[in-house]
Amino acid sequence: MFKLTEKYSLSLAPIVYLILLFLLPTIIMVFVAFRIPGSYGGVEPLIVKGASSGHITINMSLDSIKFALSSKFIWQLFLRSMVYSIITTLCCLGLSYPLAMMVAKSNKKYRDILLLLVIIPFWSCFLIRVYAWMIILGPQSAVNHAINYLIESFGFAAVNLLYSPVAVIICLVYINLPFMILPLYANLEKHDEALIEASRDLGASRWQSFWKITLPLSMPGILAGGALVFIPSIGMFVVPELVGNNCSLMIGNLIKQQFLQTMNWPLGSVTAIVMTVSVLAISALVGVIASRTGGLRYANK
Amino acid sequence: MAILEIKNITKQFDDNLVVDNISINIEQGEFFTLLGPSGCGKTTLLRMLAGFITPDSGSILLDGKDITHLPPEKRPLHTIFQSYALFPHLTVFDNIAFPLKMAHWDKHKITAQVEELLEDVRLTKFMWRYPHELSGGQKQRVAIARSLVDRPKLLLLDEPLSALDARLREHMHIELVKLQEETGVTFVYVTHDQQEALALSSRIAVMNLGSIEQLDKPAVVYSKPKTYFVADFLGKCNLLKAEVLAITDTGVKLKVADSIEFEIVDVDNGNYAVGQIGWYSIRPEKIKLSRKMPTTEFMYIDKVVVNGYYYYGDATLYELSFDGQVKLQVMLSNTKAEEPNFFIDNSEVFLSFDPEAGNFIAEDQCSN
């Protein structure tokens, strides 16, 4: 009994924190979706008493939801966010896997230093790092010159790297890379070298050993890293705003605009809900597929 | 013809000579054991056979074919690892089917073959379980089945039973020998457990500091150790200072413990010179004790003092001394329901033994 109260009293603070700052705002957001937008932001009062007639009207409507679900523009942004996030996640996975493997297999003496190098970017502000990319990709940058030189030598027209979907994805990958490396490393580091030796011994080449043993066993790390990259990417609005153009706006930008510029809170809320629900649905789907294929089966043991 | 020929294999790690010019021929169907303390190079030698380590020099021939530089997957042999190394994400069935899938067997043939092996190791009921759902002994049997499923020419076993408890280990001894006889696959077994080695092997190579000290049948290794190390490492052994007094037609005449003289048969007598110093080695259970003067033609020593005893249940080990300083151990089996210490401490007894039950070890052959 004592243990039970101790368990709950310890987690009381985070529970209260999450209720106040996460659950409650989410519920409010759901309600706002059914309200009528105010003229200067916010929403119209829920109950209005007619000045002359004294007639009471309740200001609720499904208009925002109907609009959001039928708007081609919103679905386009939504789809684009999905595609960008999927590309980002795959790029992060492709870049992180060999790196995490290298760190996991390196001498124990150097592992901490290598991991430190991975998280060093966190020491400077996220915005500053994106600004740095604006300089790296900018029209006067060596990178842009070099790429244009290459492109022109094949007879194509020069391009601007900055303010393009490519720049958005480059930055998204850069920002999210450590979130893929760390869970992958944590997983790969635990792998038993004897399993690889056993698979080689039983007739698998290096490559087959990787596909049949290392990769399936690292599935929990891939899924954890994938979730940590995919979920923040889909709601990202700073990166497309700073390094993207009109054709690379994401759903996060729309939500921000609805709340801060267009002052249509209900539409912003609907969009946010659509995003949250789809992220949850994708997470659940991946979880089900993973447990069906056995990737996670052993992980809890 | 030998199925496995190890020719002058040498391996050095940094400045450490781990395997020093070892040559062994292993016959088809043998249960061959590499026995030695940790760090003697036995595991390194096994890993060179498996292909995880490349020897610095020398060659390994399997069935007449040079495999020294083949990668592990190209060698028609398998290893059973100390940790079993079962694939945690695959079922028992898929674990055992793994080598067949790698060899691109036909699906129906895989199923048939795996089911046959499952029956051999009595795990048919468990074929859809995952490794973490099995007991230690079951995991061990899956590892064995997985390694035998494609009928390799050679099976390497790296201390496979060391993680099991004593009872299960004894049970697995019987299973291993049975499986080996049934399949006819040649086993190369690595262990530091001398009893395991004696019980299972057709031949034993006792290794120390990267070299083979003695390679013989278990009974020979045990009762006629060639070096001080072998005598000392395998079980209990009395090692008494000895000197060669004369070389006879069939053996040597020894003076043991500066007091007793006798002649023994020794085929290596050509290697000794008169005055050669060494040890006379004799196992504790090969000596008899009596209160009265023994009436045998064997050697006997009188006025031996009992210093103490250890009661093991099936036998009692007596600590004895004579001439005030020469210490001896004698193991007597408790054939009757007698007192644990039939010979009381500090009493004087007679000790007798057949000189041929022991052997002479020359000092220059010792390694410590």
CSV table of N, CA and C in Angstrom, one decimal, chain A residues 192 194-206 208-209 212-214 216-217 293-295 297-298 301, chain B residues 47 50 52 71-73 75 77-79 81 83 85-90 95 98-99 102 104 130 132 146-147:
chain,number,residue,atom,x,y,z
A,192,ASP,N,24.4,-8.8,-29.5
A,192,ASP,CA,25.4,-9.7,-29.1
A,192,ASP,C,26.2,-10.1,-30.4
A,194,ALA,N,28.0,-12.5,-30.8
A,194,ALA,CA,28.0,-13.9,-31.1
A,194,ALA,C,26.9,-14.3,-32.1
A,195,LEU,N,25.8,-13.5,-32.1
A,195,LEU,CA,24.7,-13.8,-33.1
A,195,LEU,C,25.2,-13.6,-34.5
A,196,ILE,N,26.0,-12.6,-34.7
A,196,ILE,CA,26.5,-12.3,-36.1
A,196,ILE,C,27.5,-13.5,-36.4
A,197,GLU,N,28.3,-13.8,-35.5
A,197,GLU,CA,29.2,-14.9,-35.7
A,197,GLU,C,28.5,-16.2,-36.0
A,198,ALA,N,27.4,-16.4,-35.2
A,198,ALA,CA,26.6,-17.7,-35.5
A,198,ALA,C,26.0,-17.7,-36.9
A,199,SER,N,25.5,-16.5,-37.3
A,199,SER,CA,24.9,-16.5,-38.6
A,199,SER,C,25.9,-16.7,-39.7
A,200,ARG,N,27.1,-16.1,-39.5
A,200,ARG,CA,28.2,-16.4,-40.5
A,200,ARG,C,28.5,-17.8,-40.5
A,201,ASP,N,28.6,-18.4,-39.3
A,201,ASP,CA,29.0,-19.8,-39.2
A,201,ASP,C,28.0,-20.7,-39.8
A,202,LEU,N,26.7,-20.3,-39.8
A,202,LEU,CA,25.7,-21.1,-40.4
A,202,LEU,C,25.4,-20.8,-41.9
A,203,GLY,N,26.3,-20.1,-42.5
A,203,GLY,CA,26.2,-19.9,-43.9
A,203,GLY,C,25.8,-18.6,-44.5
A,204,ALA,N,25.6,-17.6,-43.6
A,204,ALA,CA,25.2,-16.3,-44.1
A,204,ALA,C,26.4,-15.4,-44.4
A,205,SER,N,26.4,-14.7,-45.5
A,205,SER,CA,27.4,-13.8,-45.8
A,205,SER,C,27.3,-12.5,-44.9
A,206,ARG,N,28.2,-11.6,-45.0
A,206,ARG,CA,28.2,-10.4,-44.2
A,206,ARG,C,26.8,-9.7,-44.4
A,208,GLN,N,24.0,-10.9,-45.8
A,208,GLN,CA,22.8,-11.7,-45.3
A,208,GLN,C,22.7,-11.6,-43.8
A,209,SER,N,23.9,-11.6,-43.1
A,209,SER,CA,23.8,-11.5,-41.6
A,209,SER,C,23.2,-10.2,-41.3
A,212,LYS,N,19.3,-10.4,-42.2
A,212,LYS,CA,18.5,-11.5,-41.4
A,212,LYS,C,18.6,-11.3,-39.9
A,213,ILE,N,19.7,-10.7,-39.4
A,213,ILE,CA,19.9,-10.7,-38.0
A,213,ILE,C,19.9,-9.3,-37.5
A,214,THR,N,20.9,-8.5,-37.9
A,214,THR,CA,21.1,-7.1,-37.3
A,214,THR,C,19.9,-6.3,-37.6
A,216,PRO,N,16.6,-6.9,-38.4
A,216,PRO,CA,15.3,-7.2,-37.6
A,216,PRO,C,15.5,-7.0,-36.1
A,217,LEU,N,16.7,-7.2,-35.6
A,217,LEU,CA,16.9,-7.0,-34.2
A,217,LEU,C,17.0,-5.5,-33.8
A,293,THR,N,5.0,-8.6,-37.5
A,293,THR,CA,6.2,-9.1,-38.1
A,293,THR,C,7.2,-9.7,-37.1
A,294,GLY,N,6.9,-9.5,-35.8
A,294,GLY,CA,7.8,-10.1,-34.9
A,294,GLY,C,9.0,-9.2,-34.5
A,295,GLY,N,9.1,-8.0,-35.1
A,295,GLY,CA,10.2,-7.2,-34.8
A,295,GLY,C,10.3,-6.7,-33.4
A,297,ARG,N,8.6,-8.4,-30.9
A,297,ARG,CA,8.2,-9.5,-30.0
A,297,ARG,C,9.2,-9.8,-28.9
A,298,TYR,N,10.5,-9.8,-29.3
A,298,TYR,CA,11.5,-10.2,-28.3
A,298,TYR,C,11.9,-9.0,-27.5
A,301,LYS,N,11.3,-8.6,-23.8
A,301,LYS,CA,11.7,-9.7,-22.9
A,301,LYS,C,13.1,-9.4,-22.3
B,47,ARG,N,38.4,-21.0,-33.0
B,47,ARG,CA,37.9,-19.9,-33.8
B,47,ARG,C,38.7,-19.8,-35.1
B,50,ALA,N,36.9,-22.3,-37.2
B,50,ALA,CA,35.6,-21.8,-37.6
B,50,ALA,C,35.7,-20.7,-38.7
B,52,PHE,N,36.8,-17.4,-37.8
B,52,PHE,CA,36.7,-16.0,-37.2
B,52,PHE,C,38.0,-15.4,-37.0
B,71,PRO,N,36.1,-17.7,-45.7
B,71,PRO,CA,35.3,-17.0,-44.7
B,71,PRO,C,34.4,-18.1,-44.0
B,72,PRO,N,33.9,-17.7,-42.8
B,72,PRO,CA,33.2,-18.7,-42.0
B,72,PRO,C,32.0,-19.4,-42.8
B,73,GLU,N,31.3,-18.6,-43.6
B,73,GLU,CA,30.1,-19.1,-44.2
B,73,GLU,C,30.4,-20.1,-45.3
B,75,ARG,N,32.7,-22.5,-45.0
B,75,ARG,CA,33.3,-23.7,-44.5
B,75,ARG,C,32.2,-24.7,-44.1
B,77,LEU,N,31.4,-26.6,-41.9
B,77,LEU,CA,31.4,-26.9,-40.5
B,77,LEU,C,30.6,-25.9,-39.7
B,78,HIS,N,30.2,-26.3,-38.5
B,78,HIS,CA,29.4,-25.3,-37.7
B,78,HIS,C,30.0,-25.3,-36.3
B,79,THR,N,29.7,-24.2,-35.6
B,79,THR,CA,30.1,-24.0,-34.2
B,79,THR,C,29.0,-23.9,-33.3
B,81,PHE,N,28.1,-22.3,-29.8
B,81,PHE,CA,28.7,-21.2,-29.0
B,81,PHE,C,28.4,-21.4,-27.5
B,83,SER,N,27.3,-19.3,-25.5
B,83,SER,CA,26.0,-18.6,-25.2
B,83,SER,C,24.9,-19.1,-26.0
B,85,ALA,N,23.9,-18.6,-28.7
B,85,ALA,CA,23.7,-17.6,-29.9
B,85,ALA,C,22.5,-18.0,-30.7
B,86,LEU,N,21.4,-18.3,-30.1
B,86,LEU,CA,20.1,-18.5,-30.8
B,86,LEU,C,19.6,-17.1,-31.3
B,87,PHE,N,19.0,-17.1,-32.4
B,87,PHE,CA,18.5,-15.8,-32.9
B,87,PHE,C,17.2,-15.5,-32.2
B,88,PRO,N,17.2,-14.4,-31.4
B,88,PRO,CA,16.0,-14.2,-30.5
B,88,PRO,C,14.7,-13.8,-31.2
B,89,HIS,N,14.8,-13.3,-32.5
B,89,HIS,CA,13.6,-12.9,-33.2
B,89,HIS,C,13.1,-14.0,-34.1
B,90,LEU,N,13.7,-15.2,-34.0
B,90,LEU,CA,13.2,-16.3,-34.9
B,90,LEU,C,12.7,-17.4,-33.9
B,95,ASN,N,15.0,-20.9,-36.4
B,95,ASN,CA,16.4,-21.0,-36.0
B,95,ASN,C,17.1,-22.2,-36.7
B,98,PHE,N,17.5,-21.9,-40.4
B,98,PHE,CA,18.4,-20.9,-40.9
B,98,PHE,C,19.5,-21.4,-41.8
B,99,PRO,N,20.3,-22.3,-41.4
B,99,PRO,CA,21.4,-22.8,-42.3
B,99,PRO,C,20.9,-23.3,-43.7
B,102,MET,N,19.9,-20.4,-45.9
B,102,MET,CA,21.1,-19.8,-46.4
B,102,MET,C,21.7,-20.6,-47.6
B,104,HIS,N,19.9,-22.1,-49.6
B,104,HIS,CA,18.8,-22.1,-50.7
B,104,HIS,C,18.2,-23.5,-50.9
B,130,TYR,N,9.7,-19.0,-29.1
B,130,TYR,CA,10.9,-18.2,-29.3
B,130,TYR,C,11.9,-18.6,-28.3
B,132,HIS,N,13.5,-17.1,-26.0
B,132,HIS,CA,13.4,-16.7,-24.6
B,132,HIS,C,12.3,-17.5,-23.8
B,146,ARG,N,20.4,-27.0,-34.8
B,146,ARG,CA,20.6,-26.0,-35.8
B,146,ARG,C,22.0,-26.2,-36.4
B,147,SER,N,22.9,-26.7,-35.6
B,147,SER,CA,24.3,-27.0,-36.2
B,147,SER,C,24.4,-28.3,-36.9
